[in-house]
Coordinates of C-alpha atoms in Angstrom, one line a residue:
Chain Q
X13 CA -76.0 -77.6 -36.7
X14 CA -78.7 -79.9 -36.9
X15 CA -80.6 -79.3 -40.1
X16 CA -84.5 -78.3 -39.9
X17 CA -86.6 -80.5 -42.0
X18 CA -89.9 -82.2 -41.9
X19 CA -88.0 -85.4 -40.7
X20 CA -86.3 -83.5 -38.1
X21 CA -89.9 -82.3 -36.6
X22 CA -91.1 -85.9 -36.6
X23 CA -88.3 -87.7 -34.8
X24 CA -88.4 -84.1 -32.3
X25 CA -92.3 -84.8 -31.9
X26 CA -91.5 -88.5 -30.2
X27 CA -89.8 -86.8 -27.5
X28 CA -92.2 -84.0 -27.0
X29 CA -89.8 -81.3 -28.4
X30 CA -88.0 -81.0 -25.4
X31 CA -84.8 -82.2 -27.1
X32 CA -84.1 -79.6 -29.7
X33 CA -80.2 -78.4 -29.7
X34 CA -79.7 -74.9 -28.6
X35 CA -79.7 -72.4 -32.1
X36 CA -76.3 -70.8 -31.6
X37 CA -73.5 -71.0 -29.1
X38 CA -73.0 -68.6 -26.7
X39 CA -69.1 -68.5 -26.2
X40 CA -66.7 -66.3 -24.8
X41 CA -64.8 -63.7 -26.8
X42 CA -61.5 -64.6 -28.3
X43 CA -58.6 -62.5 -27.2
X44 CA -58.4 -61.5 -31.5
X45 CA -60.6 -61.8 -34.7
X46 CA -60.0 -61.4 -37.5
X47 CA -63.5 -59.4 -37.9
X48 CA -65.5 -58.0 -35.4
X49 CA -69.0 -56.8 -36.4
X50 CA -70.6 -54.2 -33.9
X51 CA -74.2 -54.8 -34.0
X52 CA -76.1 -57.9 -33.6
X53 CA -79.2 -56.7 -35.7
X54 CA -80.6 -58.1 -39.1
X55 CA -77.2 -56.5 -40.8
X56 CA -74.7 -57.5 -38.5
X57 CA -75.6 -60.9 -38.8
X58 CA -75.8 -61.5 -42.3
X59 CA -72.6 -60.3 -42.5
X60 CA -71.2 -62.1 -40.4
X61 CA -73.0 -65.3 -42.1
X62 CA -71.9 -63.8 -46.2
X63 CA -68.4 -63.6 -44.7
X64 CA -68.4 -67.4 -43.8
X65 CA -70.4 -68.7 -46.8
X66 CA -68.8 -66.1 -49.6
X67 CA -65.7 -65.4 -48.4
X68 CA -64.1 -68.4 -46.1
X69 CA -63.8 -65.8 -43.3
X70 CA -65.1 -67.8 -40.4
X71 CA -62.6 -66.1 -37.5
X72 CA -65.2 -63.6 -37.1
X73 CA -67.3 -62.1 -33.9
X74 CA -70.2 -60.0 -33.9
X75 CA -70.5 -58.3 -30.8
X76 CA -74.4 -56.7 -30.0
X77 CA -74.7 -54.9 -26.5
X78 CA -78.0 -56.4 -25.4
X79 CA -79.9 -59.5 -27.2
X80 CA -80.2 -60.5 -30.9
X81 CA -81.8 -58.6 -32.7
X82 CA -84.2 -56.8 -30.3
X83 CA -83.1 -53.4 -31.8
X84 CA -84.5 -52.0 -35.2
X85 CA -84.8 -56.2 -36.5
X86 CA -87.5 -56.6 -33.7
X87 CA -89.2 -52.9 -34.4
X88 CA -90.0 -52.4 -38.0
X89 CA -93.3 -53.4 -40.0
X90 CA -91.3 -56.1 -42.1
X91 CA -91.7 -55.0 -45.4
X92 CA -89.8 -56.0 -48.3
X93 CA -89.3 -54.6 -52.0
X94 CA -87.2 -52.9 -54.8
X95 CA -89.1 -50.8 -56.9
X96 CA -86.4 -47.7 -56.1
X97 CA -86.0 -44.9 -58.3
X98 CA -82.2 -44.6 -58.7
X99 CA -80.4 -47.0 -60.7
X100 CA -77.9 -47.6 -57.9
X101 CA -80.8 -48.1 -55.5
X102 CA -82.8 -50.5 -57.9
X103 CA -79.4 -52.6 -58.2
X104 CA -78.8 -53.0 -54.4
X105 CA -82.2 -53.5 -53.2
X106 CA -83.0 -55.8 -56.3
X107 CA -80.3 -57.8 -55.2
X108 CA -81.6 -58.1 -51.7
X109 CA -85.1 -59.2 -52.9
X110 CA -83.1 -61.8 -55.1
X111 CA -81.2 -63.1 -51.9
X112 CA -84.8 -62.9 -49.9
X113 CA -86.4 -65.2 -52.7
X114 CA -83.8 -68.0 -51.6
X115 CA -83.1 -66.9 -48.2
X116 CA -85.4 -70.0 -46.2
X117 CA -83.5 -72.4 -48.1
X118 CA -80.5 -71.1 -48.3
X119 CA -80.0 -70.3 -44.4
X120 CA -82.6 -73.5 -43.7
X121 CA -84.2 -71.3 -41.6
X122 CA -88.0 -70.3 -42.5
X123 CA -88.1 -66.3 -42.7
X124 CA -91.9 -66.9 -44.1
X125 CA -91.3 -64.7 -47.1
X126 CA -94.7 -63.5 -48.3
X127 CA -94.7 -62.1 -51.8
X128 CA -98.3 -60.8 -51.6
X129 CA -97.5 -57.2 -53.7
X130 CA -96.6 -53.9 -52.3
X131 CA -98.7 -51.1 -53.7
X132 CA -97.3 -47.8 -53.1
X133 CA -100.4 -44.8 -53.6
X134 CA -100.9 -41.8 -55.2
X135 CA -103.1 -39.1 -54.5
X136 CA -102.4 -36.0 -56.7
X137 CA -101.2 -35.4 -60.3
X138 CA -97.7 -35.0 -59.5
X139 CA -97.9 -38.5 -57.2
X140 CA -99.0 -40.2 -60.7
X141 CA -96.3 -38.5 -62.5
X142 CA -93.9 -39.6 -60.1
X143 CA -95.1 -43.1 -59.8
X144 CA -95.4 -43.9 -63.5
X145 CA -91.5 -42.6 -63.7
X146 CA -90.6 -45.1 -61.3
X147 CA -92.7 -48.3 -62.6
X148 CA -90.7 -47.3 -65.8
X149 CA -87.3 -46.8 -64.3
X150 CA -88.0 -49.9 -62.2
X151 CA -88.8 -51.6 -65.6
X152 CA -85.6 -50.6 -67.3
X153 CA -83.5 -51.9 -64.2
X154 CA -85.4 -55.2 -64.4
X155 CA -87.6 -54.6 -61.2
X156 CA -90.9 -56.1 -61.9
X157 CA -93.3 -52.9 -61.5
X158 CA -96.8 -52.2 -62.6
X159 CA -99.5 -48.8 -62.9
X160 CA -102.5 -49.3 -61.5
X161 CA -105.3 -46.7 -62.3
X162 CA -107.8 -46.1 -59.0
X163 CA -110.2 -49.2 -60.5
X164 CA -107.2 -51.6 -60.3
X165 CA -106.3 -50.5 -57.1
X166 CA -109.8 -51.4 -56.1
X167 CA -109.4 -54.5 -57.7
X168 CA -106.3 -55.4 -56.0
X169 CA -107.0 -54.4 -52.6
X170 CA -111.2 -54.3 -52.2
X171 CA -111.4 -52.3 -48.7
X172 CA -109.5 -49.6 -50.1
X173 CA -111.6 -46.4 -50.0
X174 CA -111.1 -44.8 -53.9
X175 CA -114.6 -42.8 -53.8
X176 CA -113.7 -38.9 -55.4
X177 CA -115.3 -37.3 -52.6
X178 CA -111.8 -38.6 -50.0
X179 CA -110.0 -35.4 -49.0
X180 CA -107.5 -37.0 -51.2
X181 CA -108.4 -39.1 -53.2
X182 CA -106.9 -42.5 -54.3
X183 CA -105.8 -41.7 -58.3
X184 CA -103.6 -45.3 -58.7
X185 CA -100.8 -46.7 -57.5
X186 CA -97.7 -48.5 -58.7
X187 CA -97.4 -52.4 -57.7
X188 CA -94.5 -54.8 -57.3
X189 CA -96.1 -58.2 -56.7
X190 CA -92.9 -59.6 -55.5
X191 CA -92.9 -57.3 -52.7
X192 CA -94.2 -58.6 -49.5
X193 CA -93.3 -59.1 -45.8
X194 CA -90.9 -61.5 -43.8
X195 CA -91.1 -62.6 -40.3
X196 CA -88.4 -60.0 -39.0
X197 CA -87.3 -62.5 -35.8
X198 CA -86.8 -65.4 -38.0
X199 CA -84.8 -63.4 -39.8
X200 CA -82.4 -62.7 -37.1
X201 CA -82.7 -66.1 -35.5
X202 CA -81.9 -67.8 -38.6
X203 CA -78.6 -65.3 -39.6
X204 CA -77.2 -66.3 -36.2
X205 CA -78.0 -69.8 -36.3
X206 CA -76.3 -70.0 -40.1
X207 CA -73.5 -68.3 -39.3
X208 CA -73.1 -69.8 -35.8
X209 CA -73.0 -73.1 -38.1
X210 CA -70.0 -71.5 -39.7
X211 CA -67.9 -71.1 -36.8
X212 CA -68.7 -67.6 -36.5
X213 CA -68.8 -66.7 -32.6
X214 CA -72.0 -64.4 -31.4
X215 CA -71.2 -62.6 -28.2
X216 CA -74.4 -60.8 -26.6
X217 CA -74.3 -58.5 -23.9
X218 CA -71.2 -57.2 -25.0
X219 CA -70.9 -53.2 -25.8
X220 CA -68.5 -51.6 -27.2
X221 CA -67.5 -48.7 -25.3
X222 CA -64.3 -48.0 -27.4
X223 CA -62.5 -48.3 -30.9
X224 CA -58.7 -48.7 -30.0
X225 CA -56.2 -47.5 -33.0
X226 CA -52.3 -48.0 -33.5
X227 CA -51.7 -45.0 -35.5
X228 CA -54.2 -44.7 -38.3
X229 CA -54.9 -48.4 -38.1
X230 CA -57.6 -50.2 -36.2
X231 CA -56.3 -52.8 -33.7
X232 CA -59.8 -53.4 -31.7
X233 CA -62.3 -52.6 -29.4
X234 CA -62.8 -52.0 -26.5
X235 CA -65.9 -53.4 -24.7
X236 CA -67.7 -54.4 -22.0
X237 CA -66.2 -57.9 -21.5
X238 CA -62.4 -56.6 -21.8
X239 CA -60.4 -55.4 -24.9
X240 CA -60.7 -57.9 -27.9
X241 CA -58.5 -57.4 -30.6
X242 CA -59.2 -57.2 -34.4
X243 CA -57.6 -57.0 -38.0
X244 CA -61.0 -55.1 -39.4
X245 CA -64.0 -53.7 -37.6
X246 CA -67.1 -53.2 -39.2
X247 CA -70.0 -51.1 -37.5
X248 CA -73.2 -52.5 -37.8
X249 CA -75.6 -50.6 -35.1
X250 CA -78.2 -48.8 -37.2
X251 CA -79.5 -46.4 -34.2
X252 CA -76.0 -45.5 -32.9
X253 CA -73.9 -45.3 -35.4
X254 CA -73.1 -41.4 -35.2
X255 CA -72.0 -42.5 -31.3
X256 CA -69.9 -45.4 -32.2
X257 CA -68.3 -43.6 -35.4
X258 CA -67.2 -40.4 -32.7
X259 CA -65.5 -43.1 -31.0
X260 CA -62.9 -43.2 -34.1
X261 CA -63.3 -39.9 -34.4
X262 CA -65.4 -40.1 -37.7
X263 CA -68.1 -37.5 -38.8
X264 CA -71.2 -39.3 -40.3
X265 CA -73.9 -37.2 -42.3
X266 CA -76.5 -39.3 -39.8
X267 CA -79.2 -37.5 -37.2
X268 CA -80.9 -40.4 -35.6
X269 CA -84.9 -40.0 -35.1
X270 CA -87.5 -42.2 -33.4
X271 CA -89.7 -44.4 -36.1
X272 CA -93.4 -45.6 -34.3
X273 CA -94.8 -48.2 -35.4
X274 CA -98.4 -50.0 -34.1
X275 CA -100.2 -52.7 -34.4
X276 CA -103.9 -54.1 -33.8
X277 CA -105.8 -56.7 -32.2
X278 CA -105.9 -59.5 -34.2
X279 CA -108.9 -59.8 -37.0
X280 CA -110.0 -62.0 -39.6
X281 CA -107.8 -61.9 -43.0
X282 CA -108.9 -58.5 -44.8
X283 CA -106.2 -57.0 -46.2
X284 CA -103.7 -59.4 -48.4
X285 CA -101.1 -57.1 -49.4
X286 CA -99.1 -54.1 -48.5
X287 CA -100.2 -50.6 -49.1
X288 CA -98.1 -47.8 -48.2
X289 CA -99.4 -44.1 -48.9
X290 CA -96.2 -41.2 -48.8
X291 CA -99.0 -38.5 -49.2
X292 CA -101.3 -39.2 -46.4
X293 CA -98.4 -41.2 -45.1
X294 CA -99.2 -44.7 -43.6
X295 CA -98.5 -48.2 -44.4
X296 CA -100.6 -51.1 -43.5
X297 CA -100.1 -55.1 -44.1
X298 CA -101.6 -57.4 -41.9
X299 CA -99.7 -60.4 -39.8
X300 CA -100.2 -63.6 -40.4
X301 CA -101.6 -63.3 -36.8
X302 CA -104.4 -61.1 -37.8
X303 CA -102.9 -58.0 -36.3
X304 CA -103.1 -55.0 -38.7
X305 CA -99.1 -53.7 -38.5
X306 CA -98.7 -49.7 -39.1
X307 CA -96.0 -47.2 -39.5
X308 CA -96.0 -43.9 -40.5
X309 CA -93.4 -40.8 -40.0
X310 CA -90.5 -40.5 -38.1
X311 CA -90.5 -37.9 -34.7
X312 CA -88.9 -34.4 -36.5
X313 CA -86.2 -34.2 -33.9
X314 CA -83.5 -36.1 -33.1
X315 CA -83.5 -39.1 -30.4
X316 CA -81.9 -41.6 -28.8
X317 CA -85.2 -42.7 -26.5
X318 CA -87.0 -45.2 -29.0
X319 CA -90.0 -43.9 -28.3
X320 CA -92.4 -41.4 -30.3
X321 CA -94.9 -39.1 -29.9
X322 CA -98.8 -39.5 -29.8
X323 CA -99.3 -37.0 -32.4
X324 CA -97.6 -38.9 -35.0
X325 CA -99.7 -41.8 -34.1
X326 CA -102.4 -39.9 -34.4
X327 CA -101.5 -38.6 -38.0
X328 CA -101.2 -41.8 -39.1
X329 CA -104.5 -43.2 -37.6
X330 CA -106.5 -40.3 -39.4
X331 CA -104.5 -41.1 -42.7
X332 CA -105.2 -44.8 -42.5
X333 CA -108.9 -44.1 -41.5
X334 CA -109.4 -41.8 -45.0
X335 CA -108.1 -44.8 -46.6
X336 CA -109.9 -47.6 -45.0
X337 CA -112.8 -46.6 -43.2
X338 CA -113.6 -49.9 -42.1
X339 CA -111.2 -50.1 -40.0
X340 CA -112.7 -47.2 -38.0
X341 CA -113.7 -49.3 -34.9
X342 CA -110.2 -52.0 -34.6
X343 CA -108.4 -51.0 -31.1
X344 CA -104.9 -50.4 -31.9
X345 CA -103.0 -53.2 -29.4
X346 CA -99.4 -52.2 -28.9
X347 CA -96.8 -49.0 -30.2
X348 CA -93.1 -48.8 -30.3
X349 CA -90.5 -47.1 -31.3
X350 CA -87.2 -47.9 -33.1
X351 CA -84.1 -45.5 -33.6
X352 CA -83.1 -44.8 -37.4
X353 CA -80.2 -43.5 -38.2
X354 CA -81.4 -41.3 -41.3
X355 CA -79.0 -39.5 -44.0
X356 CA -79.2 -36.4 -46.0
X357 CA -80.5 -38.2 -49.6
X358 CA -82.4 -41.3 -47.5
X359 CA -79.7 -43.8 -49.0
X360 CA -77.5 -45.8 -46.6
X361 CA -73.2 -45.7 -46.2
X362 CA -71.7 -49.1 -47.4
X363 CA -68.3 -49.0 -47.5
X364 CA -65.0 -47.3 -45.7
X365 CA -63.9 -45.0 -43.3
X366 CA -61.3 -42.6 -43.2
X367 CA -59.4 -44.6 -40.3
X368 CA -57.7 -47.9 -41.8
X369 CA -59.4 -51.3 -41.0
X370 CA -63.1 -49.6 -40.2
X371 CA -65.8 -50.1 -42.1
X372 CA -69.5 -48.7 -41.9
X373 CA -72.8 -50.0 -42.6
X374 CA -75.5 -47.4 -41.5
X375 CA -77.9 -44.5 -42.2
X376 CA -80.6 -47.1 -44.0
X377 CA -83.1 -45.1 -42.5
X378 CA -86.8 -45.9 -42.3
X379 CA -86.4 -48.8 -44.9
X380 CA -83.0 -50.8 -43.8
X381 CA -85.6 -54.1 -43.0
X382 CA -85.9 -54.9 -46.7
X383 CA -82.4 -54.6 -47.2
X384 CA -81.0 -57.0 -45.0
X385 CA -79.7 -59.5 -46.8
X386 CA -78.3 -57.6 -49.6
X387 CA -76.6 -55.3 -47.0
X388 CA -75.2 -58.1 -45.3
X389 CA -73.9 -59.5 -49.0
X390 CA -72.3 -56.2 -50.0
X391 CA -71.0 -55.2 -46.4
X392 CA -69.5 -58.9 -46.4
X393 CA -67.4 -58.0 -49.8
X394 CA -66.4 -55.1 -48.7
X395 CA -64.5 -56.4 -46.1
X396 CA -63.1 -59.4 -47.1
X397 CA -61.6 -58.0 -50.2
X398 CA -61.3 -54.2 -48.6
X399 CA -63.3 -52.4 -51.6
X400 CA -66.5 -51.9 -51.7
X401 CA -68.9 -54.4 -54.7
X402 CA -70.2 -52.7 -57.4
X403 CA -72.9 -52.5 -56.2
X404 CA -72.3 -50.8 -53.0
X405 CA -69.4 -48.5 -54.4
X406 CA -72.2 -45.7 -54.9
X407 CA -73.4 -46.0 -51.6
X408 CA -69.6 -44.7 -50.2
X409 CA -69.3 -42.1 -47.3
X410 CA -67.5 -39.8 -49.8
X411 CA -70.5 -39.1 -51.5
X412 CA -70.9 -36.1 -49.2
X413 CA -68.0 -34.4 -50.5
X414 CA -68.0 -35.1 -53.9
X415 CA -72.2 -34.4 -54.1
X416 CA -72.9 -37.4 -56.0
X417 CA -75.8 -38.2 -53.5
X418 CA -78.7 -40.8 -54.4
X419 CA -81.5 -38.9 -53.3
X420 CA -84.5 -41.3 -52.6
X421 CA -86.9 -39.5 -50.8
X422 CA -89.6 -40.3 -53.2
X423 CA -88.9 -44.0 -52.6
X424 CA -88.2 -44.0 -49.1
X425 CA -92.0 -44.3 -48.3
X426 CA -91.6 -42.4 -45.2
X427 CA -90.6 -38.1 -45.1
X428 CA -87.8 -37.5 -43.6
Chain J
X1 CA -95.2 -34.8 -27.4
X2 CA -93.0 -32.0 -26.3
X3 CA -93.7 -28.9 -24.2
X4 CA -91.4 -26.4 -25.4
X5 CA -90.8 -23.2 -23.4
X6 CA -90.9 -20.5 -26.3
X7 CA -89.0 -17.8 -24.9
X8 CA -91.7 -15.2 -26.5
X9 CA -94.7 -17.5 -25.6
X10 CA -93.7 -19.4 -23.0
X11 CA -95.2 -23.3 -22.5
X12 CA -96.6 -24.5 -26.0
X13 CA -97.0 -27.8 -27.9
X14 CA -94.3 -29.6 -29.6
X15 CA -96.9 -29.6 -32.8
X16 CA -96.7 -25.7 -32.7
X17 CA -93.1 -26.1 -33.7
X18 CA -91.1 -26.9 -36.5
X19 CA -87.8 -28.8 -35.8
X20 CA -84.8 -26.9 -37.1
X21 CA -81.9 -29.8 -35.9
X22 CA -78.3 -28.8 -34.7
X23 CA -78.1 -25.5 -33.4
X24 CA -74.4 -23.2 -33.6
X25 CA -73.3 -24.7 -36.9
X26 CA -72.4 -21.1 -38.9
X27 CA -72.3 -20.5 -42.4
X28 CA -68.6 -20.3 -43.4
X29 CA -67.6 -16.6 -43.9
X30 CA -65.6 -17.8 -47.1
X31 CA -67.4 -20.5 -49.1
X32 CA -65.4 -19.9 -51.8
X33 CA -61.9 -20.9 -49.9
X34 CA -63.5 -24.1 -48.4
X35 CA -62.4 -27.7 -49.8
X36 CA -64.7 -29.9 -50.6
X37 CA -64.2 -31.8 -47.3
X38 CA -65.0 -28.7 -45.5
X39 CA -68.1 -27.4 -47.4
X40 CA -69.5 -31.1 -47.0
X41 CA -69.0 -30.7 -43.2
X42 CA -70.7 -27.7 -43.3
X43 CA -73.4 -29.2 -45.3
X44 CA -73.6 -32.8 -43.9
X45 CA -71.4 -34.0 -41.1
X46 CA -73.5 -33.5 -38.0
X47 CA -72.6 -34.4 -34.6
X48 CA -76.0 -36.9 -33.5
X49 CA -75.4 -36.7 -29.5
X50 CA -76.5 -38.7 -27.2
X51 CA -77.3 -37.1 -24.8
X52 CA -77.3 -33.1 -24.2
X53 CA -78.0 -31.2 -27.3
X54 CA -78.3 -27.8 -28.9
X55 CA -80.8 -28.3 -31.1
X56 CA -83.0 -25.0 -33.5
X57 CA -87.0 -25.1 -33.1
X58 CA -89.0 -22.4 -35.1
X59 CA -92.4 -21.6 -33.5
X60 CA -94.1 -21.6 -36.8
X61 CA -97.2 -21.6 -35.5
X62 CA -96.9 -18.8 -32.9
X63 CA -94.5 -16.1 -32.7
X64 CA -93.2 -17.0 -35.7
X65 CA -89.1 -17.1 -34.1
X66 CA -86.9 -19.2 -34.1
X67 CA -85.1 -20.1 -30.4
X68 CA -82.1 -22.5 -29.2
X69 CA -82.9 -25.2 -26.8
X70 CA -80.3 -27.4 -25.0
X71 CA -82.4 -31.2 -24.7
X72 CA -81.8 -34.6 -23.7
X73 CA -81.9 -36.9 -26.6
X74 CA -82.6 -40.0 -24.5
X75 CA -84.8 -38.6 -21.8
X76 CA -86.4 -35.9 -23.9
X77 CA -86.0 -33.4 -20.6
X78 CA -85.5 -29.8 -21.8
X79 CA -82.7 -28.0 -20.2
X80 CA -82.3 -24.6 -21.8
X81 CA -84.1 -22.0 -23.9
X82 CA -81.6 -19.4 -25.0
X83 CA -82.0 -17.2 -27.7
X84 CA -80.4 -17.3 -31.6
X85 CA -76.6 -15.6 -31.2
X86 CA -76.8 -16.5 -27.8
X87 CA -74.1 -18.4 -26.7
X88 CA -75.0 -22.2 -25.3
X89 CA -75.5 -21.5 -22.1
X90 CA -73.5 -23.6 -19.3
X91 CA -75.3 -26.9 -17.1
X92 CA -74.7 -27.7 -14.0
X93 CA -73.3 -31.1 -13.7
X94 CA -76.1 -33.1 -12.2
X95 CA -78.3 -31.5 -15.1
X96 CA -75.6 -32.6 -17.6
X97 CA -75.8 -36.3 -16.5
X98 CA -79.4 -36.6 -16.1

């Protein structure tokens, strides 16, 4: 791997940048790894890249059935904090914020982390309640969190409508000003390229149609390029996890629903942070291309088509027109949809399965974006030493049957 | 959006209905014998197909009843509309595929 640096750019400028080495390999599968990651998405690959770096494990495959990360990596609006309520939720996100903070360097891959604050509103008494709870939980777990009353909100974000008259009205909010967003592409792009550097092999347009088992013991897959064989399998594919888990036979606590989001034409700079709203539920940031970038609520049923409905675009265009009304004549450009994979108490699985040698990663929901490179570094332990980190031992799939759920629905920032 | 053939009202909009998810999963008759593997089953565990699926909508705004409907969860194509305690009624294959 040729390192990126502002040498690198120079001597690549002399021949017009047509020389620049290919990012990754694209090599044929093995006949045996000794992991195979299923999913090629913001997850997958930082697992795959943790597993090199962490753990020495560089006889490792990720398999992802069309291109890198053009699932839920490419779909989501890219924003990143940790101000959860939960202790177990603080620590695991708060590490992923940590790993974002170094991430560029570390991978030498710009991901354009921008740590312009994340204010997260509140409309009613009880949202006030609730968000001064979690800037003091967050406080006590060491995640940097603030109360702002409606004034400071102003303050912070200027075209924010606060006037008393809003059918409801902005109270405060709580802020975590090293909250932001990250260029999601880079992010995949420079996971591959990282781990590709490690030796790890990236094989795209290769499904996996089947998980092949010796007794109670995973020996492989079974995909579209032919059987390839494997010590430990870990499933990575936020948006079908519940169909590659039936494939082993394992029930998951997951029903998968479509997640729009939307964004503008491209205007001058107005808005220089995040704000996300649960109450009259939308999120707004704005690119560094100028585009205003949306979301709001997932579709209520269940779906496979990653694609939404117009009334839930519609919801949260009336939501974000209460908040800004200047906004009121900026044409919405493009929509999408993205499939997440969303469980009972909005926290993710980290950990094992019930069938030896397969290990799950899924159910992150509307928010697994921000997690990425935390996920990765827990998912990454977990294999190599076949226990789950501390920090994703909470996160377990037998949390359903012993009930000790980490319900996050307040910080989830989207109902579900 | 939907159009969802109540079997009371006939065509509505998807935003008359609530969503109720998987349809045909029964309360155990015995809570009390279950293990805990079983009664988080019950609880949890859902099956998530892709592709034809017995699903529960409520017409919440309407008839106020709640229905069965056998959809596609890629194409989105409604198949069926079968009542509650009504067992899921049987496709034909080219419907099953589509």
């Amino acid at each position: 791997m040729s390192k990126y640096s502002i040498f690198t750019i120079a001597r690549n400028a002399l021949s017009h940048h047509k020389n620049w080495p290919r990012q990754w390999r694209s090599p044929e599968p093995q006949k045996e790894y000794d992991v195979i990651i299923v999913g090629g998405g913001g997850h997958g690959l930082a697992t795959a890249y943790y597993l090199a770096k962490e753990h020495g494990l560089t006889n490792v495959a990720v398999l992802e059935k069309g291109w890198l990360g053009g699932g839920n990596t490419a779909r989501n609006t890219t924003i990143v904090r940790s101000n959860y309520l939960w202790d177990e939720s603080a620590a695991i996100y708060e590490k992923s914020l940590q790993l974002w903070e170094g991430l560029s360097q570390d991978i030498n891959y710009n991901v354009m982390l921008s740590q312009r604050g994340v204010l997260n509103l509140a409309h009613s008494l009880s949202d006030v309640r609730e968000g001064v709870r979690r800037v003091n939980a967050n406080r006590l777990n060491g995640v940097d969190a603030e109360w702002l009353d409606a004034e400071g909100v102003k303050e912070f974000c200027p075209i924010i409508n606060i006037s008393n008259k809003a059918r409801h009205p902005v109270l405060g909010a709580t802020l975590q000003r090293r909250g932001g967003v990250a260029r999601h592409d880079s992010v995949a792009w420079g996971f591959a390229r990282a781990a590709d550097a490690c030796g790890v092999d990236i094989i795209q347009n290769c499904e996996v149609t089947g998980i092949r088992r010796e007794g109670s013991k995973v020996v492989g897959v079974e995909t579209t390029k032919g059987f390839i064989g494997a010590k430990k399998v870990g499933l990575v594919a936020a948006g079908h996890s519940s169909t590659l888990a039936a494939m082993a036979d394992v029930r998951l606590p997951i029903d998968s629903h479509p997640l729009q989001a939307l964004v503008s034409e491209p205007i001058k700079p107005v808005i220089d942070c995040v704000v996300m709203s649960g109450a009259v539920h939308v999120y707004v940031s704005q690119s560094d291309k100028g585009e205003l970038v949306m979301g709001a609520g997932i579709d209520a049923f269940n779906s496979y088509g990653q694609r939404g409905s117009f009334q839930v675009i519609e919801h949260q265009l009336g939501a974000c027109l209460e908040l800004f009304p200047i906004f009121s004549r900026v044409r919405m450009m493009r929509s999408w949809g993205g499939i997440v994979d969303t469980c009972p108490d909005a926290s993710p699985i980290i950990g094992k399965t019930p069938v030896e040698g397969l290990y799950i990663n899924a159910g992150w929901g509307t928010g697994g974006f921000k997690a990425t490179p935390g996920s990765g570094w827990c998912f990454a332990h977990t294999l190599a030493n076949e226990n789950p980190h501390p920090l994703n031992a909470p996160f377990s799939l037998e949390r359903f049957t012993t009930g000790a759920l980490i319900d996050e629905h307040g910080a989830a920032g989207v109902a579900h | 959006m939907l159009l969802i053939p109540c079997p009371w009202c006939g065509d509505r909009h998807e935003t008359e209905f609530r969503y109720g998810g998987e349809a045909h999963i029964a309360r155990p008759e015995k809570p009390a014998d279950l293990s805990d593997t079983e009664w988080g089953d019950f609880l949890f565990m859902r099956t998530n197909t892709k592709g034809v699926f017995a699903e529960r909508w409520y017409h919440s705004h309407g008839c106020r009843q709640w229905f069965n409907v056998l959809r596609h969860t890629v194409s989105h194509e409604i198949l069926a509309v079968y009542k509650m305690g009504e067992k899921r009624p049987q496709l034909k294959k080219t419907e099953a595929n589509s």
